[in-house]
Coordinates of C-alpha atoms and ligand atoms in Angstrom, one line a residue:
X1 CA -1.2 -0.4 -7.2
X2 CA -0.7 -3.9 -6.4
X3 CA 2.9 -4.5 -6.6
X4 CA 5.6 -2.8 -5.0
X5 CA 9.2 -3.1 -4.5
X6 CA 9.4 -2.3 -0.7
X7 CA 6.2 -2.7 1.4
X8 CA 6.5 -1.2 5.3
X9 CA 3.6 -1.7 7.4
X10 CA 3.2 0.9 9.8
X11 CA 3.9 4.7 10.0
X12 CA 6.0 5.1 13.7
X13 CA 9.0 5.5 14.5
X14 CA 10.3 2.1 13.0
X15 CA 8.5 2.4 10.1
X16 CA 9.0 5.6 8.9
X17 CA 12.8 5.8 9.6
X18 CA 13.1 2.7 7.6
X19 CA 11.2 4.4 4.6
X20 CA 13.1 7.5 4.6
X21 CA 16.5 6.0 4.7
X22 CA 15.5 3.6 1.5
X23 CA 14.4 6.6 -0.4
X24 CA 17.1 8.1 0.4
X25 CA 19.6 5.9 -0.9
X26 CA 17.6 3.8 -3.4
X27 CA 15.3 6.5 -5.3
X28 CA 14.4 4.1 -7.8
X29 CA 13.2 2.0 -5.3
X30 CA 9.0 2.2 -4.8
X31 CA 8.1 1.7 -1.5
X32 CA 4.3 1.5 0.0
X33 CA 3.6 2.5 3.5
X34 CA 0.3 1.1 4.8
X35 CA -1.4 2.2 8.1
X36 CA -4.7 0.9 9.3
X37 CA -5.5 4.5 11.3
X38 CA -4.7 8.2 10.4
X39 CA -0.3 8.6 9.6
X40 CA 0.6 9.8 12.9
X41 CA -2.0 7.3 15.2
X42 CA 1.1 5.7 16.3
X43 CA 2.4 4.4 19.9
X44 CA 5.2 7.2 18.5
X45 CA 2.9 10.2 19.0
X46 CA 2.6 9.7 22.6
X47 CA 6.1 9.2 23.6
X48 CA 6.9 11.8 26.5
X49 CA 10.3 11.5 28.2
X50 CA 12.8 11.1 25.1
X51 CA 15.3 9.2 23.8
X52 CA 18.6 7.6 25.4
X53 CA 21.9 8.3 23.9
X54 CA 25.2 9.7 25.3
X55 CA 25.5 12.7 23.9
X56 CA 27.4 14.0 26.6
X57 CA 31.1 12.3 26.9
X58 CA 32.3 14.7 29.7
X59 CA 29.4 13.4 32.1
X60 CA 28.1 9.8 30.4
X61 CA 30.3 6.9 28.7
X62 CA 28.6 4.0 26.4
X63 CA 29.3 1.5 28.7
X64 CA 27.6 3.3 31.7
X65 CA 24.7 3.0 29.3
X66 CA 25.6 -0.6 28.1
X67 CA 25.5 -1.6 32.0
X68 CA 22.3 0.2 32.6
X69 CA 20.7 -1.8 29.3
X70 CA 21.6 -4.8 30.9
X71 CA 20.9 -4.2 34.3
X72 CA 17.6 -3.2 33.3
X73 CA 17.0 -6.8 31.2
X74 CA 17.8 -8.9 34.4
X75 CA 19.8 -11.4 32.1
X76 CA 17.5 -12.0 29.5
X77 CA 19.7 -8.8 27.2
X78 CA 21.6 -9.9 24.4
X79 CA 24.5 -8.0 25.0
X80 CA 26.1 -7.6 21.0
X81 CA 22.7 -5.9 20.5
X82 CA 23.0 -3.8 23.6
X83 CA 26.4 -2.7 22.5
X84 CA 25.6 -2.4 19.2
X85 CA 22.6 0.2 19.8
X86 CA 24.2 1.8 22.1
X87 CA 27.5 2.6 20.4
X88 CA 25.0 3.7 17.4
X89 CA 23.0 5.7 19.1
X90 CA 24.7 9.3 18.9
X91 CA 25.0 8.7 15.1
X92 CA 20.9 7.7 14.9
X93 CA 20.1 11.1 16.8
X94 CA 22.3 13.2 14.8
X95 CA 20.6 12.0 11.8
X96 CA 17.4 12.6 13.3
X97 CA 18.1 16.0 14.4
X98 CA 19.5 16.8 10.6
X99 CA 15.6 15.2 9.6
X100 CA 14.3 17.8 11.3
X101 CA 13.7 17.1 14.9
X102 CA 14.1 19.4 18.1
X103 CA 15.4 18.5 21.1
X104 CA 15.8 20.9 24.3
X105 CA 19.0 22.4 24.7
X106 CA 19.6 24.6 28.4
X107 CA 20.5 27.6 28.0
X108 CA 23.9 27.7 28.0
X109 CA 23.4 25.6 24.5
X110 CA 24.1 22.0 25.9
X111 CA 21.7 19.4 25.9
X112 CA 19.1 19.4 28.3
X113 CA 19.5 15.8 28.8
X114 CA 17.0 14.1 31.3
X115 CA 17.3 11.6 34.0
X116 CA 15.1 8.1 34.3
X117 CA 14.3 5.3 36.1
X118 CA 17.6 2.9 35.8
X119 CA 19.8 5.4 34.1
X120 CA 22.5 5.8 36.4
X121 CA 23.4 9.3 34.0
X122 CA 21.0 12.5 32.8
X123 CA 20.9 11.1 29.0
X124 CA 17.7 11.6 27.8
X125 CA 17.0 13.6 24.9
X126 CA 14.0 15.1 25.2
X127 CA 11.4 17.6 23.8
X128 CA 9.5 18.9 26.0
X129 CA 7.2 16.6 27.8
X130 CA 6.0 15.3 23.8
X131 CA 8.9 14.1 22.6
X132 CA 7.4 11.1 20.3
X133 CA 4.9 13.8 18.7
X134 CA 8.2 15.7 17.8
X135 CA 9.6 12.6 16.0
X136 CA 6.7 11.7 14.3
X137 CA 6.0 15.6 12.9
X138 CA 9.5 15.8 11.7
X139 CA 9.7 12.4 10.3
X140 CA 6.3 13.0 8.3
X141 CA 7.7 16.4 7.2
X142 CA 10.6 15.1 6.0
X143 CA 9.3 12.2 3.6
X144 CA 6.8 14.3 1.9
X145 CA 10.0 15.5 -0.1
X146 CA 10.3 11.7 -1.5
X147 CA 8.6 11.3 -4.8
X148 CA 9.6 7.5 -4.5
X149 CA 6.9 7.1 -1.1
X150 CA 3.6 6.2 -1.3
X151 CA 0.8 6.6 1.6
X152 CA -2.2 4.2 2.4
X153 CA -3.6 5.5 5.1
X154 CA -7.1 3.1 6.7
X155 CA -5.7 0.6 5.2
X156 CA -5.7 -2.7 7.6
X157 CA -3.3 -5.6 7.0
X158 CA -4.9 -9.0 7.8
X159 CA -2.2 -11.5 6.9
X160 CA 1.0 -11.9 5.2
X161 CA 1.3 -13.3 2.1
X162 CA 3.6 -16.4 2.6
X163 CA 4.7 -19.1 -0.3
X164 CA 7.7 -21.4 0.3
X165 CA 8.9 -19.5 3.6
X166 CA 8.8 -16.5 1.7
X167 CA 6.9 -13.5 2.4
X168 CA 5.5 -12.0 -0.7
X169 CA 3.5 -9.1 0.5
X170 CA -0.1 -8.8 2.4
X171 CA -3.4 -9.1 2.3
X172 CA -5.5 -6.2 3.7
X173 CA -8.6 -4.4 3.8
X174 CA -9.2 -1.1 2.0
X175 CA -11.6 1.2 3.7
X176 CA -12.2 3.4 1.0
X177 CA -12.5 0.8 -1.9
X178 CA -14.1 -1.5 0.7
X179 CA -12.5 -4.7 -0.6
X180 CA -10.1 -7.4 0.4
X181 CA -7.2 -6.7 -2.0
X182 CA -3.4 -8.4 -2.1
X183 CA -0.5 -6.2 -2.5
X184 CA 2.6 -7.8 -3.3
X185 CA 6.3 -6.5 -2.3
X186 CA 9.7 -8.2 -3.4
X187 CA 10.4 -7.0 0.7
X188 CA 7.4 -6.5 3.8
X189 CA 9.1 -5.0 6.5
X190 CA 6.6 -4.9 9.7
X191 CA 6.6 -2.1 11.8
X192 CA 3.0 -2.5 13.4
X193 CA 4.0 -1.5 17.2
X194 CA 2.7 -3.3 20.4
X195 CA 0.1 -4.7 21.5
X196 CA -1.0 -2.9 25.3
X197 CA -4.9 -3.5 24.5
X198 CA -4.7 -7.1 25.5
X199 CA -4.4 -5.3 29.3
X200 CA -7.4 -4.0 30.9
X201 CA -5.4 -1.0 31.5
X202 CA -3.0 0.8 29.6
X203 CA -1.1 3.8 28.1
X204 CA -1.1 2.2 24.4
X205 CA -3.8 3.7 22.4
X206 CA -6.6 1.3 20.7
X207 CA -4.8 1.0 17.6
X208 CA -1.8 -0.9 19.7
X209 CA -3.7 -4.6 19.3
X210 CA -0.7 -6.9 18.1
X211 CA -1.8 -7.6 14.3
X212 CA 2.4 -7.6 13.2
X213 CA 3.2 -10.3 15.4
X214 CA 0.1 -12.2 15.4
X215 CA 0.5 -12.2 11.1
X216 CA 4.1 -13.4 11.6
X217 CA 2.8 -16.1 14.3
X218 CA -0.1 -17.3 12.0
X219 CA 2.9 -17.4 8.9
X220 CA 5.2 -19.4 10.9
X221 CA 7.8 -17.0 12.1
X222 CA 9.4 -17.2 15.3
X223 CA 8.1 -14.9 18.3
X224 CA 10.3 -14.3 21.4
X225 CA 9.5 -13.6 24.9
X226 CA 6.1 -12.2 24.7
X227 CA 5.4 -12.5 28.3
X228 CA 7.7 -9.6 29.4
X229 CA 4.8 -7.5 29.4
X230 CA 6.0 -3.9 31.3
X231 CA 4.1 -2.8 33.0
X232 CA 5.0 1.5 33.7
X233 CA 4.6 2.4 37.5
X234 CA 2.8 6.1 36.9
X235 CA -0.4 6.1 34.8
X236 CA -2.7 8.8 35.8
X237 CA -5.4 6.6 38.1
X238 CA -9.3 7.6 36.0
X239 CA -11.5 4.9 36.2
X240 CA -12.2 3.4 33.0
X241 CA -10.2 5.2 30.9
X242 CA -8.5 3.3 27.9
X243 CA -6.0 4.8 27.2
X244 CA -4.3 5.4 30.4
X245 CA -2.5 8.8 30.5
X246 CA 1.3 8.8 31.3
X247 CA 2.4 10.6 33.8
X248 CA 6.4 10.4 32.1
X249 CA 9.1 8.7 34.2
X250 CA 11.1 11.8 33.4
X251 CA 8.5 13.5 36.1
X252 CA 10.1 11.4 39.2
X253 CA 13.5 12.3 37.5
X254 CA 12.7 15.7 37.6
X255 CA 12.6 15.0 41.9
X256 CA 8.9 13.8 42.2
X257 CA 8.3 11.3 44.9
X258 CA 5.8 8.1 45.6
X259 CA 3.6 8.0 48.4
X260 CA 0.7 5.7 49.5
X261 CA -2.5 7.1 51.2
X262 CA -0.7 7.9 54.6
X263 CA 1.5 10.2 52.8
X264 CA 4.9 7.7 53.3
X265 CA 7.2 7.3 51.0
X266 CA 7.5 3.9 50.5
X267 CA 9.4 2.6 47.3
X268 CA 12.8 3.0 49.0
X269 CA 11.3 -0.4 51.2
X270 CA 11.9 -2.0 48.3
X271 CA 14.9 -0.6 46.5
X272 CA 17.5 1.4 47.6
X273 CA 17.5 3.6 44.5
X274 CA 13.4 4.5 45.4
X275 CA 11.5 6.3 42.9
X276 CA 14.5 5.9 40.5
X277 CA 14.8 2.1 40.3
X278 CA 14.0 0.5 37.3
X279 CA 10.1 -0.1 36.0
X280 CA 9.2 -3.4 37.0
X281 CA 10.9 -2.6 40.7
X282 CA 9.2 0.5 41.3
X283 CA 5.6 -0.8 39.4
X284 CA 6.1 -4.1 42.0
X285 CA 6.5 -2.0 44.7
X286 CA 3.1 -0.1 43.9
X287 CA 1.3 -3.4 43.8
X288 CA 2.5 -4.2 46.8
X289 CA 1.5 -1.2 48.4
X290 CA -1.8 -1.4 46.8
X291 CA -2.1 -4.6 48.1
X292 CA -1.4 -4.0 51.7
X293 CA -3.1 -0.9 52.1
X294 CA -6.1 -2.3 49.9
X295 CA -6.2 1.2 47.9
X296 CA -6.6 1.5 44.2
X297 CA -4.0 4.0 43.3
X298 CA -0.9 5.7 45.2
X299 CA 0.0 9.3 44.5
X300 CA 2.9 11.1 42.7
X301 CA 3.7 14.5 44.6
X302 CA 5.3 17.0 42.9
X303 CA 4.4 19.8 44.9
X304 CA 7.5 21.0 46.1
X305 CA 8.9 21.1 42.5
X306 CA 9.7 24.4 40.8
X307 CA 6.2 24.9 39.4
X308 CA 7.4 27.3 36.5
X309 CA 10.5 24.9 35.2
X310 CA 7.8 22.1 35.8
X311 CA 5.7 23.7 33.6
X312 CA 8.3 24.5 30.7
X313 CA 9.5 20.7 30.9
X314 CA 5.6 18.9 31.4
X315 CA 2.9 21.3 29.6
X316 CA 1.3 18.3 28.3
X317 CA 0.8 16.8 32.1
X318 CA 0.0 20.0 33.5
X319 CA -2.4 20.7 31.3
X320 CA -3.9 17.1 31.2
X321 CA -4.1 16.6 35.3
X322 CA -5.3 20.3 35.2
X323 CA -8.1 18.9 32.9
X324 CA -9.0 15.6 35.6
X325 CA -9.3 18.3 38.4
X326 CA -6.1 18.2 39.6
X327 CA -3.4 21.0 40.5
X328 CA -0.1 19.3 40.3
X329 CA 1.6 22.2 42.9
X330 CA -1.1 21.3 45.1
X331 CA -2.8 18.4 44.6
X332 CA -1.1 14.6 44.7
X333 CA -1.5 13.0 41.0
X334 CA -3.4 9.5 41.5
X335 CA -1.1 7.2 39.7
X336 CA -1.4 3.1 39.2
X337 CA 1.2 1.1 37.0
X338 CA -0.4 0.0 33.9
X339 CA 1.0 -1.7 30.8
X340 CA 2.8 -0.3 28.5
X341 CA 5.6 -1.6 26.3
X342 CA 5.9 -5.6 25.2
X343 CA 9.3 -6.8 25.3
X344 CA 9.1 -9.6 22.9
X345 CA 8.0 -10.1 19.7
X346 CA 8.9 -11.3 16.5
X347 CA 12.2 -12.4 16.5
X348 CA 15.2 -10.6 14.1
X349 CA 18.9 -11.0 13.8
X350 CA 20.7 -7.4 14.0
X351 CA 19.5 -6.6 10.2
X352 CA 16.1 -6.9 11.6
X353 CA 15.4 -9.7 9.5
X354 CA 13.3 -12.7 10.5
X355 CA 13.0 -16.0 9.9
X356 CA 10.8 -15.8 7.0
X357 CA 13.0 -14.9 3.5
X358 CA 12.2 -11.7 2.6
X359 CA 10.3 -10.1 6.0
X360 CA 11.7 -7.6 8.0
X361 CA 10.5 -6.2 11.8
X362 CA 11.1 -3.3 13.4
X363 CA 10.2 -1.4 16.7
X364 CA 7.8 -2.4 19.4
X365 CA 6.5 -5.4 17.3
X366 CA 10.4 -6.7 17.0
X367 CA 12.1 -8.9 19.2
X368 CA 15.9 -7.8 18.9
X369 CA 17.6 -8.5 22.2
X370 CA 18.0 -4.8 23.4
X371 CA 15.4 -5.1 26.2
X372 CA 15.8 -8.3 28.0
X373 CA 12.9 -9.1 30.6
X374 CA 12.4 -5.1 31.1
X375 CA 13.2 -2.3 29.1
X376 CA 15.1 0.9 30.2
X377 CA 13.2 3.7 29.7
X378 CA 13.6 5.5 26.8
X379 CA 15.2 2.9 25.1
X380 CA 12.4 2.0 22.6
X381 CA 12.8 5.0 20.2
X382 CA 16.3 4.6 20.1
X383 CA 16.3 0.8 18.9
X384 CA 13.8 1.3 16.3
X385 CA 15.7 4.2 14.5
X386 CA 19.4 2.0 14.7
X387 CA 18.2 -1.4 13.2
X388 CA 16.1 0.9 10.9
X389 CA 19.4 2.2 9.9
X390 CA 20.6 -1.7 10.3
X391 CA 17.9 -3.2 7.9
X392 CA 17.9 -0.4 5.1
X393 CA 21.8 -0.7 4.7
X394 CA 21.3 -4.4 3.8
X395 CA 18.4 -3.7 1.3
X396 CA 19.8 -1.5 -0.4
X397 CA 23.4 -3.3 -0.3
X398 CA 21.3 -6.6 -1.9
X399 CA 19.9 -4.7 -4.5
X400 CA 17.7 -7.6 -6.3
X401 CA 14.8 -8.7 -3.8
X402 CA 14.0 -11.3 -6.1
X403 CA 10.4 -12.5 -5.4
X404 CA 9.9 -14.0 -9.2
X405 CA 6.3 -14.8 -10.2
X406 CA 5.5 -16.2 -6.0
X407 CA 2.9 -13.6 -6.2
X408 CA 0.6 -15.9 -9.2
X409 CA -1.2 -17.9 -6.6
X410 CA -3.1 -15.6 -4.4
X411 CA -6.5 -14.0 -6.3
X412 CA -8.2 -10.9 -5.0
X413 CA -11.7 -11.3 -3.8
X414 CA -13.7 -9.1 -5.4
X415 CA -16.9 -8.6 -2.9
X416 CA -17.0 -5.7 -1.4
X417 CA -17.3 -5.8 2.1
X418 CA -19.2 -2.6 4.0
X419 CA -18.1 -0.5 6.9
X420 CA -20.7 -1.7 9.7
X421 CA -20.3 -2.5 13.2
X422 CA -19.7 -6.1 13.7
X423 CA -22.8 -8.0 13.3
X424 CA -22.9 -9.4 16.6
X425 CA -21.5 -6.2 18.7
X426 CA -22.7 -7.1 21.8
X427 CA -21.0 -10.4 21.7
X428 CA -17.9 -8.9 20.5
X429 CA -17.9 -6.1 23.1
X430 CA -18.2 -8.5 26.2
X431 CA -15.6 -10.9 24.7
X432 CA -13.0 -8.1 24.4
X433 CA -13.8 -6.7 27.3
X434 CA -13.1 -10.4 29.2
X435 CA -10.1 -11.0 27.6
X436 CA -9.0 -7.8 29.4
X437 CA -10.4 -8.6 32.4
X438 CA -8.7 -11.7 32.3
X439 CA -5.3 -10.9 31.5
X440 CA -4.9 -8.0 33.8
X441 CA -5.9 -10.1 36.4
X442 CA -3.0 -12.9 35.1
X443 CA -0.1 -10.5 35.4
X444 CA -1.0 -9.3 38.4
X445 CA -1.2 -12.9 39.7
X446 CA 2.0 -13.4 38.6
X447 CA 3.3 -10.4 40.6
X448 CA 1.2 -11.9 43.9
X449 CA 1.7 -15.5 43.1
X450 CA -1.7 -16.0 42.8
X451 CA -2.3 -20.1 43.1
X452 CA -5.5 -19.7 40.7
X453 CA -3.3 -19.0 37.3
X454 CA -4.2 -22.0 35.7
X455 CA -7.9 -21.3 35.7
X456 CA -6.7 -17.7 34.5
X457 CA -4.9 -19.6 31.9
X458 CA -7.9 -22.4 31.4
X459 CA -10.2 -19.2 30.8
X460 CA -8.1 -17.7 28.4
X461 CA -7.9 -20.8 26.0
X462 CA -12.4 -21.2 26.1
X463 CA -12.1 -17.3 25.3
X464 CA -9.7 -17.9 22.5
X465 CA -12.0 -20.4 21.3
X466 CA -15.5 -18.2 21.4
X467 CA -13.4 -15.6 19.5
X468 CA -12.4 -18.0 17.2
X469 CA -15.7 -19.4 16.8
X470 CA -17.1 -15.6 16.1
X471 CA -14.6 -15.2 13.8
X472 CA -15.4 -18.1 11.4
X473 CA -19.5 -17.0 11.8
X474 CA -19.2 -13.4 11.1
X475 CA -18.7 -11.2 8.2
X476 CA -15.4 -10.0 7.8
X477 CA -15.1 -6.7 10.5
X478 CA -11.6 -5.3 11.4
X479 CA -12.3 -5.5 15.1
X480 CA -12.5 -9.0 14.6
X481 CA -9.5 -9.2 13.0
X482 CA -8.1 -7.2 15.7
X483 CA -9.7 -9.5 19.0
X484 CA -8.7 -12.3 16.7
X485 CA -5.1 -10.7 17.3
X486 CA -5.0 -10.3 20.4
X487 CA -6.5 -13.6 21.9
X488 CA -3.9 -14.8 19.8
X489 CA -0.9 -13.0 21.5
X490 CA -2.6 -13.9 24.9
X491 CA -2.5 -17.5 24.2
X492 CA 1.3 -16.8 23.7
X493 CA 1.7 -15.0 26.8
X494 CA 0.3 -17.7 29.1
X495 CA 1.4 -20.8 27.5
X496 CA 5.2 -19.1 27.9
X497 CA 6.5 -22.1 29.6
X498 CA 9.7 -19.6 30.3
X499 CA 9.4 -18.1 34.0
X500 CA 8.4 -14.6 34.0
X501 CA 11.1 -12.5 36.1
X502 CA 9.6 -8.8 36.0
X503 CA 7.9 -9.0 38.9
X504 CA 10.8 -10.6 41.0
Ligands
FAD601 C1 2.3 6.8 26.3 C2 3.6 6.3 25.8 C3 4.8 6.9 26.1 C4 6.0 6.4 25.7 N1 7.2 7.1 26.0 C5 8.3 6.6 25.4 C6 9.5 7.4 25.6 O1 9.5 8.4 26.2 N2 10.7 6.8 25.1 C7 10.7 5.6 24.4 O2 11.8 5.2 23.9 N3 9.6 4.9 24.2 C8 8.4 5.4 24.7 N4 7.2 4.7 24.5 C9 7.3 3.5 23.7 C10 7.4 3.9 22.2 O3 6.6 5.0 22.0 C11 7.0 2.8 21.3 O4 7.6 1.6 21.6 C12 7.4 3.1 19.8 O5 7.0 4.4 19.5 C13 6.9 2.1 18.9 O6 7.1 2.5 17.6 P1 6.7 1.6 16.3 O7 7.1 2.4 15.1 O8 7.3 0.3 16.6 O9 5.1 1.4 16.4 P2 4.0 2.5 16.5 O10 4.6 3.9 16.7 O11 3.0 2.1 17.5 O12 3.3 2.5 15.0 C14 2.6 1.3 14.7 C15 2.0 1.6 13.3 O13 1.6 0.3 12.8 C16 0.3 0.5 12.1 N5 -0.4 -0.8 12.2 C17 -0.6 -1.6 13.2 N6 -1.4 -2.6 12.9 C18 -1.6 -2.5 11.6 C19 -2.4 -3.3 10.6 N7 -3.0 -4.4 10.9 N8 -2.4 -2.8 9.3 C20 -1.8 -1.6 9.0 N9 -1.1 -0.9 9.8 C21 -1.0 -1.3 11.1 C22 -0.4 1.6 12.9 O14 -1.4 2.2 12.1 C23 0.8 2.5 13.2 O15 1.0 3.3 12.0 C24 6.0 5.2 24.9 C25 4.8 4.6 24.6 C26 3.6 5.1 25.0 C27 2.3 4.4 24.7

């Protein structure tokens, strides 16, 4: 196939809900979803503490969340979106649950809603301690009844197609035919996720490398606030691990408590709402600590929690500290922030449409206002499934797409390209691994005010040129592609002329 009506790269949370709600109401409508990994190899699937909505009028209102939104966002919200999402949101989970997904209910049948960082109400909808893997499983499930959805899985999209400000579809590589193909689409709606693997360390799994909004950069449509980078307080501290396991905010809800290596609580020193406060205050206060007391990692205790409702809630977390060696009734979890959700993006109006006629973005890869300079937790999901809900309506509502004949000037190329390794791996490997190094080492200048930044910055820019220069000298290799897209998104990040407020 190299045509389609609607084209959605990417099978999360954004992507999928946007899918399912076309073929729902437009069944004569084809639609493509392409995914360079497996279907559910998604930021989605790892999503632990849940999904914010008040659900519960008696103990939450919509503008207790509303406040909390923009509280969170430290100005930078746009607060129509905020509203917007928010008043939505019951209606979005509803839907969701009638799709197919569970969420924990106490026993005495309400809503076992959890508490998090900056919520100043219990109004997370959870399941269990895997709530994204829930979503994903029942959002899979549930379009396998569409006749009108096709699948490419392993398929990686390099570029957009773009002719007179209009996207026409993309240009990706098929693993199995192992070609460069075009596949055109009267509407490309991006839905590629975020892009943590520009950060040394981090919770986002490889596949998380920025190719939606480095493909809408290189076509010429606007990106917004890329450097509100959050970082999340409580990854579990293994050296050299990539990913990062979460260790969910929805544990320190739950009553867990902060210490450094002397056994002191100390986040309250910094905000009078401690453990609870918002990410970027209680991921500052760690670095703070860490910097003071010259350690590596600080320590979550949860030992004085209820071990068997721990359990019921956090099996996943159990079971992974369990595997590192460590008992969570007895032990302390060794916890460091690392990063783990990008603000900006590519920037949408509340349909989720860019600026370029014809592409829509969704989800982590989106910039739509909701999350300001910091996200609240457990907002992410949420957004994603109400402009899904946003941008759908309005295709379907238009009807005719209209792309006529803008596909006739972009040929296939018929080589066919093999699955190696890149040719010069070694290169490749030490470049990546730099371009970590150095932007890890960036934000946390930023958070110390570390006077060298501008060589940071300097280094940055030569690496962005070495990467380019390997690029343009190497056979096509998706990892390429990928380091291409991520040098790329650094270069946005420090040339932000914007301040960054995060770490404030
Ligand atoms: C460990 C962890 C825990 C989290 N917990 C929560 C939580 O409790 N609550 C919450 O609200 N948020 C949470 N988040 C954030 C949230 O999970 C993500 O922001 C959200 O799932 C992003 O969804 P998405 O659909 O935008 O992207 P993703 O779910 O990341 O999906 C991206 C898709 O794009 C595809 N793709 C990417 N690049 C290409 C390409 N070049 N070609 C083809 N396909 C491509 C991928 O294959 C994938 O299918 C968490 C994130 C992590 C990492």
């Amino acid at each position: 196939m190299n045509h389609t009506d609607v084209l959605v790269l990417g099978s999360g949370i954004a992507g999928l809900s946007f899918a399912l709600k076309v073929a729902q109401k437009g069944p004569d409508f084809n639609i493509c979803i392409l995914t360079k990994a497996d279907k559910n190899e998604t930021n989605t699937k790892y999503a632990q503490g849940g999904i914010a909505a008040v659900m519960n009028t008696l103990t939450d209102t919509f503008d207790a969340h509303i406040n909390d939104t923009l509280e969170s966002g430290k100005g930078y919200c746009d607060s129509g979106v905020v509203e917007m999402v928010v008043n939505k949101a019951p209606k979005r989970l509803v839907e969701m649950i009638e799709w197919g997904a569970s969420f924990d209910k106490k026993p005495s049948g309400e809503w076992d809603l959890g508490l998090e960082g900056g919520h100043s109400q219990s109004r997370i909808l959870h399941h269990k301690d895997k709530t994204g893997y829930e979503i994903e499983r029942a959002l899979l499930e549930k379009l396998k009844s569409f006749r009108n959805i096709y699948f490419f899985t392993h398929h990686f999209a390099i570029d957009l197609l773009v002719k007179e400000h209009t996207c026409v579809g993309v240009k990706y590589y098929n693993k199995r035919s192992r070609k460069i193909e075009n596949l055109f689409a009267q509407l490309t709606y991006l839905a590629t996720g975020g892009s943590g693997q520009i950060f040394e360390t981090t919770t986002n799994p490889v596949i998380a490398t920025g190719d939606g909004v480095a493909m809408a950069h290189r076509a010429d449509a606007a990106i917004k606030d890329l450097h509100f980078i959050q970082f999340h307080p409580t990854a579990l501290f293994l050296k050299k691990e990539n990913p990062a396991f979460l260790i969910s905010e929805a544990v320190r809800g739950a009553g867990a408590k902060l210490v450094n290596k002397a056994g002191e609580r100390f986040v309250f020193n910094y905000h009078p709402s401690g453990e609870l406060a918002t990410r970027d205050v209680v991921s500052h206060a760690i670095f703070s600590e860490l910097q003071k007391t010259g350690e590596a990692c600080v320590y979550l205790d949860c030992t004085h929690l209820d071990e068997k409702a721990f359990t019921a809630h956090f099996p996943t977390i159990t079971e992974r500290c369990r595997k590192a060696g460590i008992d969570v009734f007895r032990d302390l979890i060794t916890v460091t922030p690392a990063a783990h959700y990008q603000c900006g993006g590519i920037a949408v109006n509340k349909n989720g449409r860019t600026g370029l006629k014809n592409l829509y973005a969704n989800g982590e890869c989106a910039n739509t206002g909701l999350h300001g300079a910091n996200r609240l937790a457990s907002n992410s999901l949420l957004e994603a499934l109400v402009f899904a809900h946003e941008a759908a309506t309005e295709v379907i509502e238009k009807k005719d797409m209209g792309n006529p004949n803008l596909s006739l000037d972009f040929p296939s190329e018929a080589a066919v390209i093999p699955l190696t390794l890149p040719q010069d791996l070694a290169v490749y490997k030490t470049l990546r691994e730099q371009l970590q190094a150095v932007m890890q080492i960036y934000y946390l200048g930023k958070h110390s005010g570390n006077p060298g930044q501008n060589d940071l910055k300097n280094k940055v820019i030569a690496l962005a040129g070495e990467i380019e220069n390997l690029f343009n000298t190497s056979a096509f290799h998706i990892s390429l592609c990928e380091l291409r897209n991520l040098v790329d998104l650094a270069l946005l990040i420090v040339n932000e002329k914007k301040a960054d407020i995060t770490l404030k």
